[in-house]
Every structure is written in structure tokens, then in C-alpha cells.
Short mmCIF file of C-alpha atoms and ligand atoms in Angstrom, two decimals:
data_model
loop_
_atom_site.label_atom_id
_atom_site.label_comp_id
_atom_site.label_asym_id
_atom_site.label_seq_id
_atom_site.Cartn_x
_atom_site.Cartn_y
_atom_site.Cartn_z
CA UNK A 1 -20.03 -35.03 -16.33
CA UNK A 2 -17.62 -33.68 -13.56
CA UNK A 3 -17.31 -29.86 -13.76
CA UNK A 4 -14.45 -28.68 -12.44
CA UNK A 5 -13.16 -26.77 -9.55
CA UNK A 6 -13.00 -23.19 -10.03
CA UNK A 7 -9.62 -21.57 -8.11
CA UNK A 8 -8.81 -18.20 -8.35
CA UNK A 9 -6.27 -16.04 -5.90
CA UNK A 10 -4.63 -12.73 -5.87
CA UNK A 11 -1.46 -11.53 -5.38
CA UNK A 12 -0.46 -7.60 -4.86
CA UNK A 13 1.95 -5.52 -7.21
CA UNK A 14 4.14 -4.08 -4.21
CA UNK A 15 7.44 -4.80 -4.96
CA UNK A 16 9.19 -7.62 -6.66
CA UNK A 17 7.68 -11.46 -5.62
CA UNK A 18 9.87 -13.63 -2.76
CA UNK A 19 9.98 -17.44 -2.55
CA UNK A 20 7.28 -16.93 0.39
CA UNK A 21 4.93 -15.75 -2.43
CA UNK A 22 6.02 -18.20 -4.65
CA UNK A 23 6.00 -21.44 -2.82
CA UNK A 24 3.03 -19.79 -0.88
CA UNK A 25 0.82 -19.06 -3.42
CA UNK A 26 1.88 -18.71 -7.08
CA UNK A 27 3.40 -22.28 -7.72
CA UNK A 28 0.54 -23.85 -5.88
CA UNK A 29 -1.55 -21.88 -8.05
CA UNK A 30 -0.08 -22.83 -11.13
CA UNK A 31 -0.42 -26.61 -9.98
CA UNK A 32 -3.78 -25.85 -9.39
CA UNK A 33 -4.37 -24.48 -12.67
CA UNK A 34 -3.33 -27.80 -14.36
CA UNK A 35 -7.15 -29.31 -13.17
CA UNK A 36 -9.28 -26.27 -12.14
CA UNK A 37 -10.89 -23.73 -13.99
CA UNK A 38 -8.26 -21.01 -12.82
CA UNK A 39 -8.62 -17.61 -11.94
CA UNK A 40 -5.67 -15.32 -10.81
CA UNK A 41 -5.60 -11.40 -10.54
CA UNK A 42 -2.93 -8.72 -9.79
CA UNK A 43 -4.53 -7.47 -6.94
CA UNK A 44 -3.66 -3.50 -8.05
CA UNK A 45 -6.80 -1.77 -5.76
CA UNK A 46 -5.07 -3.70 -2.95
CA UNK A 47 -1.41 -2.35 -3.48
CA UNK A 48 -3.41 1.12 -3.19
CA UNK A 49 -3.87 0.84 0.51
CA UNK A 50 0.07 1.89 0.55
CA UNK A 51 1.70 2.32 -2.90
CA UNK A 52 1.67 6.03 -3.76
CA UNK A 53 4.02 5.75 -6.95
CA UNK A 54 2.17 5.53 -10.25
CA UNK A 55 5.25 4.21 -12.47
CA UNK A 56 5.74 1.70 -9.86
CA UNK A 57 2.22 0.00 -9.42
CA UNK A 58 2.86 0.00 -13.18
CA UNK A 59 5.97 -2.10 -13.64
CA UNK A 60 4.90 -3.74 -10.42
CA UNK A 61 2.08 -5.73 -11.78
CA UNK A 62 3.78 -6.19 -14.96
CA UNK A 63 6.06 -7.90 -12.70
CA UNK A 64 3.67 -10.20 -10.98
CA UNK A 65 2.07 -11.36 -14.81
CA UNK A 66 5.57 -11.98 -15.88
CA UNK A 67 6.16 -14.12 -12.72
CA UNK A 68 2.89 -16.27 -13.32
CA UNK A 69 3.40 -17.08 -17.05
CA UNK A 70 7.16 -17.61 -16.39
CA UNK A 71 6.52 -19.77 -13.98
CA UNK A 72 4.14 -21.90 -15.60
CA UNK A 73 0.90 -20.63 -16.17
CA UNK A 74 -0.43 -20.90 -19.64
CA UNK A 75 -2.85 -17.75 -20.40
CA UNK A 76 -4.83 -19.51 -22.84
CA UNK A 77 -6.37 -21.42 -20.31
CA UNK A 78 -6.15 -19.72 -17.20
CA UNK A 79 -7.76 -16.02 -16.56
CA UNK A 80 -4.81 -13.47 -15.38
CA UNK A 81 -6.13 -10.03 -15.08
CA UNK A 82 -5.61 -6.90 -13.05
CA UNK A 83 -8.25 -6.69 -10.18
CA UNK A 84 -9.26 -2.97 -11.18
CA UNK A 85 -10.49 -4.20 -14.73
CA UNK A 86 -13.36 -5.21 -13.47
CA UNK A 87 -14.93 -2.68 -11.76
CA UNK A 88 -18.42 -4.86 -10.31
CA UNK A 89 -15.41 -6.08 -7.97
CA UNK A 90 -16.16 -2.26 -6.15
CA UNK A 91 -20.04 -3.06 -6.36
CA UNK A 92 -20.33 -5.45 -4.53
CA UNK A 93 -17.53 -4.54 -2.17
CA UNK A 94 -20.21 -2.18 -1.29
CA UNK A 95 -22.96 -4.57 -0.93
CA UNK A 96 -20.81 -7.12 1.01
CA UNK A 97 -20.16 -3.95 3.30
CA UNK A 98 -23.64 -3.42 4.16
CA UNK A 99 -24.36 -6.67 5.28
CA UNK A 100 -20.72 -6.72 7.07
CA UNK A 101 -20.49 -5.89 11.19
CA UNK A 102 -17.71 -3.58 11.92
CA UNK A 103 -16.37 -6.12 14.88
CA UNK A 104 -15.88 -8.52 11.79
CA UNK A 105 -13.35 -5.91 10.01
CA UNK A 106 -11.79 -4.30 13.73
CA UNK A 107 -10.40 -8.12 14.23
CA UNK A 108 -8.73 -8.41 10.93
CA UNK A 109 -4.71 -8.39 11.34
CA UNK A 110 -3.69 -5.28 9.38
CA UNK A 111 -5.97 -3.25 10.91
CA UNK A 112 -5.40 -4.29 14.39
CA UNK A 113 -1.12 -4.37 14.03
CA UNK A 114 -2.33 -0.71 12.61
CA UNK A 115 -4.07 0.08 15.70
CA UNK A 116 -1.72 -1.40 17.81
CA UNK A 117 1.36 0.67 16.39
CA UNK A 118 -0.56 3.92 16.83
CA UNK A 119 -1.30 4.40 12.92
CA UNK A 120 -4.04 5.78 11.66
CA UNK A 121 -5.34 3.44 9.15
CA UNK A 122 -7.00 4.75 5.60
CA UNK A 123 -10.01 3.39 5.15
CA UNK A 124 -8.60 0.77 2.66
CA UNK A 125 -7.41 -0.82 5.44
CA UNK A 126 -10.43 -1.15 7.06
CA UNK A 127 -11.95 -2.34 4.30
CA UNK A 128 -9.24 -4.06 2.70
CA UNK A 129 -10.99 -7.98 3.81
CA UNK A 130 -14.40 -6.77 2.37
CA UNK A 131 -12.40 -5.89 -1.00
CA UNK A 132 -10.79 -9.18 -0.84
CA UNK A 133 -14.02 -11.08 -0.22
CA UNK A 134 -15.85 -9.52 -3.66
CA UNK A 135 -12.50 -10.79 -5.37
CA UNK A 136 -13.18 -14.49 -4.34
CA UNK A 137 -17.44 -14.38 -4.18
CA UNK A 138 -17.51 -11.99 -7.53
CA UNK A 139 -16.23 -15.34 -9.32
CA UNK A 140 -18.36 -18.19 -7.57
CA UNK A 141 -14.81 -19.62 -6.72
CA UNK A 142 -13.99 -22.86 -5.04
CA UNK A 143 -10.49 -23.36 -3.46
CA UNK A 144 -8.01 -20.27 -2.87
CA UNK A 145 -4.62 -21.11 -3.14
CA UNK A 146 -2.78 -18.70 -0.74
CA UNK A 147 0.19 -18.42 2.43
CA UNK A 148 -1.21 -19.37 6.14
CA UNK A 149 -1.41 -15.34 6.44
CA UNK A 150 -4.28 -15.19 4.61
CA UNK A 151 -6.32 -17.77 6.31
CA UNK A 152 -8.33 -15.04 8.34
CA UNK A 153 -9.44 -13.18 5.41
CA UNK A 154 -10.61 -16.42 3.38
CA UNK A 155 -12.92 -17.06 6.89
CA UNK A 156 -14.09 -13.38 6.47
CA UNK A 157 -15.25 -14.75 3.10
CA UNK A 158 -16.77 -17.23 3.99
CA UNK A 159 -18.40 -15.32 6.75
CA UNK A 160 -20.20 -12.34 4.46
CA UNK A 161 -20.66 -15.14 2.00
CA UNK A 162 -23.12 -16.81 4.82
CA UNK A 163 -24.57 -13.30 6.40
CA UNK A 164 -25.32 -12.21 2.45
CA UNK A 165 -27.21 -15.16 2.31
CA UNK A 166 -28.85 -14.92 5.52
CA UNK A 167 -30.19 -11.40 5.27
CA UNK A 168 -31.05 -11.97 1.61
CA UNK A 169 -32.19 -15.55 1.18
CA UNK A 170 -33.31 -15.97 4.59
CA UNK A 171 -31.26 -19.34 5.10
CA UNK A 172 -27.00 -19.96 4.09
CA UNK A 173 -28.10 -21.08 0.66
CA UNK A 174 -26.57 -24.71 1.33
CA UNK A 175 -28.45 -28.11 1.88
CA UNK A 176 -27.96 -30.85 4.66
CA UNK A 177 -24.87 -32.54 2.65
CA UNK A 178 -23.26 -28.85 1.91
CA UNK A 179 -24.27 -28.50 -0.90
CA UNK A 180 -24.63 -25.16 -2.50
CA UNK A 181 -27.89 -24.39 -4.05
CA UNK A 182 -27.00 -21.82 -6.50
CA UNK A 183 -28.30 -18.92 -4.91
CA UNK A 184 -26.65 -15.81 -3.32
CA UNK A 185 -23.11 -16.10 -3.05
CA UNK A 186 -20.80 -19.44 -2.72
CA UNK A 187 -18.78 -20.31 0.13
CA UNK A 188 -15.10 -21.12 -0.86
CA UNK A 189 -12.17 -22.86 0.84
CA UNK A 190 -8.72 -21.74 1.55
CA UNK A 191 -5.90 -24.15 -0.03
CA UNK A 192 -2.84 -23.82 2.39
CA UNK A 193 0.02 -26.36 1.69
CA UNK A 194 1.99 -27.41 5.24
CA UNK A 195 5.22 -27.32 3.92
CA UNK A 196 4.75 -23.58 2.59
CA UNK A 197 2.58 -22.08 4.63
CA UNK A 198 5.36 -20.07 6.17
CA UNK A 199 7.96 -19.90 4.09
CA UNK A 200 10.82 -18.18 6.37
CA UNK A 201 13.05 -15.15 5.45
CA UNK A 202 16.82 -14.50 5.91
CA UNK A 203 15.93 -13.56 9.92
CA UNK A 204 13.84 -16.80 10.12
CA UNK A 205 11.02 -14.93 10.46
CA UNK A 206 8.37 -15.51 8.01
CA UNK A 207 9.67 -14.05 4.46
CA UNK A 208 7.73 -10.72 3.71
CA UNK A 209 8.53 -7.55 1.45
CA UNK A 210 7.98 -5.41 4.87
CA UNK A 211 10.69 -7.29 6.95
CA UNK A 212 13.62 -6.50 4.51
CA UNK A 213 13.78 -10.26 4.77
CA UNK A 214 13.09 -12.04 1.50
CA UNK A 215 14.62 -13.47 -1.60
CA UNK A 216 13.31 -11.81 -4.78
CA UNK A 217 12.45 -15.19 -7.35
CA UNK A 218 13.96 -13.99 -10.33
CA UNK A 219 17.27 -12.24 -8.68
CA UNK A 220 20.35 -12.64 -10.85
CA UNK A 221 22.70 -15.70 -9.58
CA UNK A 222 25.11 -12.79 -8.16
CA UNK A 223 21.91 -10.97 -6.15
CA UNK A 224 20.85 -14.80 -4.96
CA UNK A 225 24.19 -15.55 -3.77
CA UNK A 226 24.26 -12.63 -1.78
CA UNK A 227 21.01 -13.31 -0.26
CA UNK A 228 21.69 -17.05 0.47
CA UNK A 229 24.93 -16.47 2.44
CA UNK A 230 23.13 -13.48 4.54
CA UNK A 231 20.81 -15.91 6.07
CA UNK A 232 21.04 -15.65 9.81
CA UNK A 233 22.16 -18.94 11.49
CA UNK A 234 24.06 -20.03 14.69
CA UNK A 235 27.12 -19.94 16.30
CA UNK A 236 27.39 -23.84 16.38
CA UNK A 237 31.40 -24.30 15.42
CA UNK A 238 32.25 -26.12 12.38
CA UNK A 239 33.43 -29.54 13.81
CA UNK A 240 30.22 -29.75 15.48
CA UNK A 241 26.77 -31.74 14.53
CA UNK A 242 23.76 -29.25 13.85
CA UNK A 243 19.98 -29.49 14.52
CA UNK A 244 18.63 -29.17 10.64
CA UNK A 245 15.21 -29.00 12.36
CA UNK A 246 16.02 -25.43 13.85
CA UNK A 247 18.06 -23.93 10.88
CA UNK A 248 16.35 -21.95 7.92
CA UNK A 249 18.90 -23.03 5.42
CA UNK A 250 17.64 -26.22 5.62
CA UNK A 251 14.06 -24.93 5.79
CA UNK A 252 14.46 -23.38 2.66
CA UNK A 253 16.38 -26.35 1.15
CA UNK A 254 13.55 -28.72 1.74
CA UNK A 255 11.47 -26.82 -0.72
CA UNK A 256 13.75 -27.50 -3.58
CA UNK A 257 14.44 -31.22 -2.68
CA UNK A 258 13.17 -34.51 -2.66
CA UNK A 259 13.03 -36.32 0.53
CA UNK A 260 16.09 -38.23 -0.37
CA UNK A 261 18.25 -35.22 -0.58
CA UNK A 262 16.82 -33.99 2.71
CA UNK A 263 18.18 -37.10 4.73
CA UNK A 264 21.71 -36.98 2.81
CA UNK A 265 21.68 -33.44 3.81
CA UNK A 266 20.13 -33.76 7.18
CA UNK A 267 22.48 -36.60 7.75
CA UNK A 268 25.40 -33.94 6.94
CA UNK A 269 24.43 -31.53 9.53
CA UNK A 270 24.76 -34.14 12.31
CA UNK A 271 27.71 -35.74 11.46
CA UNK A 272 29.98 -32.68 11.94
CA UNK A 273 32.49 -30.85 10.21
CA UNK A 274 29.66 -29.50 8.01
CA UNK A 275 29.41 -25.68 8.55
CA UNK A 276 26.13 -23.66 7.44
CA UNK A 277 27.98 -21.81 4.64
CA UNK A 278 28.45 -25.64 2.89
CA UNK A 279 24.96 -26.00 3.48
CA UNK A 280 24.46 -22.08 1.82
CA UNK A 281 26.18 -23.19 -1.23
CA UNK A 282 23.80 -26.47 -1.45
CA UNK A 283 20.95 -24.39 -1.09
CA UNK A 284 22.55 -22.02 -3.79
CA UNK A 285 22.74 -24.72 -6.62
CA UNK A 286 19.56 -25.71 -5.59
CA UNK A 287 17.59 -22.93 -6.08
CA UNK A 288 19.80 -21.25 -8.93
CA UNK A 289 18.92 -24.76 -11.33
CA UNK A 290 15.20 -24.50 -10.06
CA UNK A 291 14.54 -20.78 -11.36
CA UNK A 292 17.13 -20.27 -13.99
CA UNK A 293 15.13 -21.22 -16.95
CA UNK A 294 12.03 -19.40 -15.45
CA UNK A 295 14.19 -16.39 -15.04
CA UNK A 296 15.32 -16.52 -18.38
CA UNK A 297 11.04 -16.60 -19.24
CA UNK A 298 10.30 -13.81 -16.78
CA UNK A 299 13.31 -11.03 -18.02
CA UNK A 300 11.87 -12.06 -21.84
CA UNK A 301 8.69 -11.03 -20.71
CA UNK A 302 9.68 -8.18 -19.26
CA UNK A 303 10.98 -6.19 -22.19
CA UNK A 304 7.98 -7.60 -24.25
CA UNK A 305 5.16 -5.64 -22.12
CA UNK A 306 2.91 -5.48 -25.20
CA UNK A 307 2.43 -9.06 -24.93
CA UNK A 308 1.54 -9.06 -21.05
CA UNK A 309 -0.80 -6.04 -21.99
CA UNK A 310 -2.45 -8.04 -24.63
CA UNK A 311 -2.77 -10.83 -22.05
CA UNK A 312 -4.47 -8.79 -19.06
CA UNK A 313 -6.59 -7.13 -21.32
CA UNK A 314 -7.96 -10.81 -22.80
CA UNK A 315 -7.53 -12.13 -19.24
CA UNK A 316 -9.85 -9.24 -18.25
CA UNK A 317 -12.74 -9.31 -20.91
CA UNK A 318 -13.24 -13.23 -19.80
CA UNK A 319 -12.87 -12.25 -15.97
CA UNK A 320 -15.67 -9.96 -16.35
CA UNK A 321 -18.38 -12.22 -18.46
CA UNK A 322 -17.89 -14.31 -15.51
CA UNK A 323 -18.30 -11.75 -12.70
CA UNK A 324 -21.00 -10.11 -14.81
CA UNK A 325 -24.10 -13.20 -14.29
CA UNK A 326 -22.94 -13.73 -10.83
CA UNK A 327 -23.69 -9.52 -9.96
CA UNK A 328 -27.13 -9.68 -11.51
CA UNK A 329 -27.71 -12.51 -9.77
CA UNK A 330 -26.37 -10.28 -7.03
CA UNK A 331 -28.70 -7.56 -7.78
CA UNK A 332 -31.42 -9.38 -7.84
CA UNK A 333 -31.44 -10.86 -4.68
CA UNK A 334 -31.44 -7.97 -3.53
CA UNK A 335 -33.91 -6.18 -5.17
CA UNK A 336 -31.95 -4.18 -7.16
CA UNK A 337 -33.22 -3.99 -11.08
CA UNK A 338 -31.05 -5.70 -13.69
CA UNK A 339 -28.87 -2.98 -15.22
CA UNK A 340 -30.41 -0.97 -17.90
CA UNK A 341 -28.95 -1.76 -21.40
CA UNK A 342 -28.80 0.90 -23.96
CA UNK A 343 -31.40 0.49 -26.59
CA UNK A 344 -33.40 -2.37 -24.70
CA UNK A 345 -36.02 -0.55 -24.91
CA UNK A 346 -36.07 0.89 -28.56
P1 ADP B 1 4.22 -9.88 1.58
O1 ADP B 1 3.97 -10.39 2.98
O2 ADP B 1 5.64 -10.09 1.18
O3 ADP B 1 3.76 -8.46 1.37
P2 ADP B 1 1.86 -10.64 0.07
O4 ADP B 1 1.00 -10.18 1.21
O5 ADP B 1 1.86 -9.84 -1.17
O6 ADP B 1 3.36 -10.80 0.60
O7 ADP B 1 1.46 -12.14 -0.26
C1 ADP B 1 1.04 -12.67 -1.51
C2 ADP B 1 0.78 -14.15 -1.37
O8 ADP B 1 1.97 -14.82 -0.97
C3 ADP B 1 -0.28 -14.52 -0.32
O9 ADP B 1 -1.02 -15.65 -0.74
C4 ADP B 1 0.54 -14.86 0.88
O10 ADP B 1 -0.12 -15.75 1.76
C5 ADP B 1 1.74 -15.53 0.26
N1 ADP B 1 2.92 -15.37 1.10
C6 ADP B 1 3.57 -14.20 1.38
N2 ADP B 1 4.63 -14.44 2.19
C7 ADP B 1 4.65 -15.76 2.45
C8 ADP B 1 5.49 -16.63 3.21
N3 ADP B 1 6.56 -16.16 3.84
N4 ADP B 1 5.21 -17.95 3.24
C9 ADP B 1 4.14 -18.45 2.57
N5 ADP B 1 3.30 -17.69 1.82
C10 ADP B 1 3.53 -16.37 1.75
N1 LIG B 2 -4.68 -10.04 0.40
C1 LIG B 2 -3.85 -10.84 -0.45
C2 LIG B 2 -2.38 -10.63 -0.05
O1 LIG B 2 -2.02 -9.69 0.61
C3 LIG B 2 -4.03 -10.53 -1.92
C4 LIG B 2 -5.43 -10.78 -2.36
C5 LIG B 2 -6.35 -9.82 -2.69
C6 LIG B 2 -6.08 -12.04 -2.50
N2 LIG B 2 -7.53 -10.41 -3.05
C7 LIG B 2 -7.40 -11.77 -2.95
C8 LIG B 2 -5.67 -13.37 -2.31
C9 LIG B 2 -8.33 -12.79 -3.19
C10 LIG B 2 -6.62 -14.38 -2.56
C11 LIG B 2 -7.93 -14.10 -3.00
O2 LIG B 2 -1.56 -11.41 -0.41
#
């Protein structure tokens, strides 16, 4: 018998998801999902390092379910839940703390572009990769779906994965071929697709909600149109042929294309008289056919947030009776008792 993969990921309620999130992590995830045991959480004690507005981290991770069943994922198989209903994810945030060198946290990105600006950072954001390392060792996951930008953190992971281990096992819990004994925590893999590992914004910088840069999924055709034609590109007149390797038009493009439409288009750009708003309005149709029928799924789940409730809630109870084996085994490694049970004793 072959078990399968286990892949979970995460994905924080901070605003509404952009086709770097999408083509990043949620559609790989969804692929994923189709052979793995899957495992996918709105990642709510995350968005706490910054979101302040209750109503909003509300409709926020409505708005990140909605995205994942609308664009594909099918809830009876796959586990969707909000990270904060499942509170062992804290406990052993704390344990994975303990065994966790501060250097190890001072190097991670956030904290350091915090530094560098002259912010003070809460102490989420110190502790925001130790948070995100419970997530994916709470579950004995295998592959992580998620954008380049999250690379770092899946290698802090893997890193208190291997010091739990060490301080508690006294080896890495893994034999000569790699293979993982069953003990103490499993080490898991980042899954980072080339062609979307940096999925760029309108500035051709990499798309993010903080840049002001991004394209929302499920905007209306008229918000997408606007988007599409404010993508920043050259001053290269009309007339004349155009580098499709340096324009983000056509980086965008190529994630809604097959290869054949890339060399019709590519072969566009350099044979002049082909301007960059044609190529807008390609890239328009493009993505307008790809998410119009999952928009039309996303805005009926929406205004139907019993459903998504009922869904997180069930996505939750199974979430936990997975986490809840893998924290006794946990507690026992390290000599904590197993947790009292009312009436176990009489
Ligand atoms: P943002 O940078 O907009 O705040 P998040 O940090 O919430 O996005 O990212 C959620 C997921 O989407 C992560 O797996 C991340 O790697 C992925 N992701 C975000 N932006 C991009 C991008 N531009 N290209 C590829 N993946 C991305
Ligand atoms: N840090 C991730 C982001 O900003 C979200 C996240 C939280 C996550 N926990 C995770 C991703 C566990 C993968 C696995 O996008």
C-alpha cells in the first residue's frame, strides 16, 4: 500500500488574494490536493501581527475559504480550517521556542526589513517563523506548497524540526536513506513552482498586498481592466519590435497560456507594430475567461457565509484529531504527562 503525501499550507486573511497568491500558492495547492492528503488553513493568528480591525479579519478569511473552494478545492476531502481553531498550534509554538536560538529568528526577513526600517517589531514578528513552523510540524506534513518568499521560513522548519529532535531524541530522528522514524517531529519540504515563484505586480516588482501592486483574483471585469492597462511598461514606440523576455505583460500572460500561445504572442512583440496595450487586451481576455466562472463560485459563496462557517468548523474538528496524537507524542518526548482527561480516573 502507498500512503499518501500529506500537504498542507497557509495563507493569511489580510486583504483580498492577488494572482501572486494564487498562482503562488493556492492553485498549486489545489493541484496538490487532487493526490495528497491536503491540509490548508487561514492563517488568522498570523494576520494578527498587523491587522487591528475585528470586522475585517472576519470577512477577510471568509474571503480566503471562498477563494479555495471557488477555485477548486473540494472540502469533503481536503481539511480547510482557520489556524486559531486549533489552539495545540500555540503549544507547541512554545515548545518549538524553547529549543529555538534567537540568531535563528533575528535572520528571518520580516524581522530584519523591520529592523532595518527603524520599526519596532511586536513580538509576533519575532516569533512569527516559530508560529509558522507548529503550523507545518503540528500536522506531520510532507510538501508545502507556497511563493519563493517563503522558502526561508520552510528551512526554519526544517531547522527546529531537527534541533527538537536533537535535544529530545538525542539524534534527527531519520535513518541513513532519510527516512523518518516516526519519532519527534517530521521534516517537510517546500513545493515552489519556477514559473510562479515570483509572480510580478503592476511595477514589475514581485506582486504583494504591501506594494499597492497586485491584481485582486476575483475583481469584476471593469476593476481587472483597470488593473491590466496600469501595468508599467516601456517607452519602446509602437512600430518597433519588443523584448517579451523583459516585459510583465507577457510575464503575466505566460501563466494563462500554453506554450503555443506564448510563441504566437512572443512572435508579435518582435515583429513590430504591436504596442503593449494590444498585448494588455490579450492578457485581459486571458485572464477574464480563466477566473470568470470561479468568480461567479467565489461571490456565491460569499453571501452564503453559513456554508463556509459550517465548512471551517468541520475542516477544524478533523484538523485537530490530527494535530491532537502528534502533541502527545509531543509531550511525551518531552516528558511532559499525557493530558489529564476528565473522569479517567473515576
Ligand atoms: P502578500 O505578500 O501579498 O502579503 P502573503 O504573504 O499573504 O502575500 O502570501 C500568501 C502566499 O502567496 C504565500 O505562499 C506566498 O509565497 C504566496 N505569494 C505571495 N505573493 C506572491 C508572488 N508575487 N508570487 C508568488 N507567490 C506569492
Ligand atoms: N507565512 C505565510 C505567508 O505569509 C502564511 C503561513 C502561515 C504559512 N503558516 C504557514 C504558509 C504554514 C505555509 C505553511 O504567506
Amino acid at each position: 500500500m502507498t500512503t499518501k503525501l500529506r500537504s498542507l499550507s497557509g495563507i493569511k486573511p489580510t486583504g483580498q488574494p492577488h494572482w501572486g497568491n494564487y498562482f503562488g500558492m493556492i492553485q498549486p495547492a489545489v493541484e496538490l490536493a487532487k493526490d495528497a492528503e491536503a491540509y490548508y488553513f487561514i492563517a488568522d493568528y498570523h494576520a494578527l501581527t498587523t491587522v487591528r480591525d475585528a470586522d475585517a479579519l472576519r470577512s477577510d478569511s471568509y474571503e480566503i475559504a471562498a477563494t479555495m473552494l471557488a477555485s477548486g478545492l473540494d472540502p469533503s476531502e481536503a481539511v480547510l480550517w482557520r489556524q486559531s481553531d486549533v489552539p495545540e498550534v500555540c503549544e507547541l509554538t512554545w515548545i518549538l521556542g524553547c529549543v529555538t536560538g534567537m540568531g535563528l529568528v533575528e535572520r528571518a526577513h520580516a524581522f530584519k526589513d523591520a529592523r532595518a526600517k527603524g520599526i519596532e517589531a511586536n513580538f509576533g514578528v519575532v516569533s512569527y517563523p516559530v508560529l509558522m513552523a507548529a503550523d507545518i510540524l503540528l500536522y506531520d506534513s510532507d510538501v508545502v506548497p507556497v511563493g519563493k518568499d517563503q522558502v526561508q521560513h520552510l528551512e526554519m522548519a526544517r531547522d527546529m524540526a531537527g534541533y527538537f529532535n536533537a535535544q529530545f531524541l538525542g539524534d534527527i530522528g531519520y535513518d541513513a536513506e532519510g527516512q523518518w522514524d516516526g519519532r519527534g517531529l517530521k521534516r517537510p519540504a517546500a513545493q515552489v513552482r519556477d514559473l510562479t515563484a515570483v509572480v510580478p505586480g503592476l511595477d514589475g516588482r514581485k506582486m504583494s498586498k504591501s506594494y499597492g501592486n497586485a491584481i485582486p483574483v476575483f475583481a469584476s471585469k471593469k476593476q481587472l481592466k483597470k488593473r491590466v492597462m496600469a501595468i508599467k511598461t516601456d517607452s519602446t514606440p509602437l512600430e518597433e519590435p519588443k523584448d517579451p523576455s523583459t516585459c510583465t505583460v507577457f510575464a503575466l500572460y505566460k501563466l494563462f497560456s500554453t506554450a503555443e500561445e506564448q510563441a504566437e504572442l512572443a512572435a508579435r512583440y518582435r515583429g513590430g507594430n504591436f504596442g503593449y496595450g494590444h498585448a494588455k487586451l490579450e492578457l485581459l481576455a486571458k485572464a477574464d475567461a480563466y477566473f470568470a466562472p470561479q468568480r461567479e463560485r467565489f461571490n456565491a459563496l460569499m453571501s452564503d457565509t453559513d456554508t463556509l462557517e459550517d465548512i471551517l468548523r468541520d475542516g477544524a474538528l478533523r484538523a485537530r484529531a490530527t494535530a491532537e496524537p502528534v502533541m502527545e507524542r509531543v509531550r511525551a518526548g518531552i516528558g511532559l504527562p499525557a493530558r489529564p482527561i476528565r473522569g479517567a480516573h473515576g
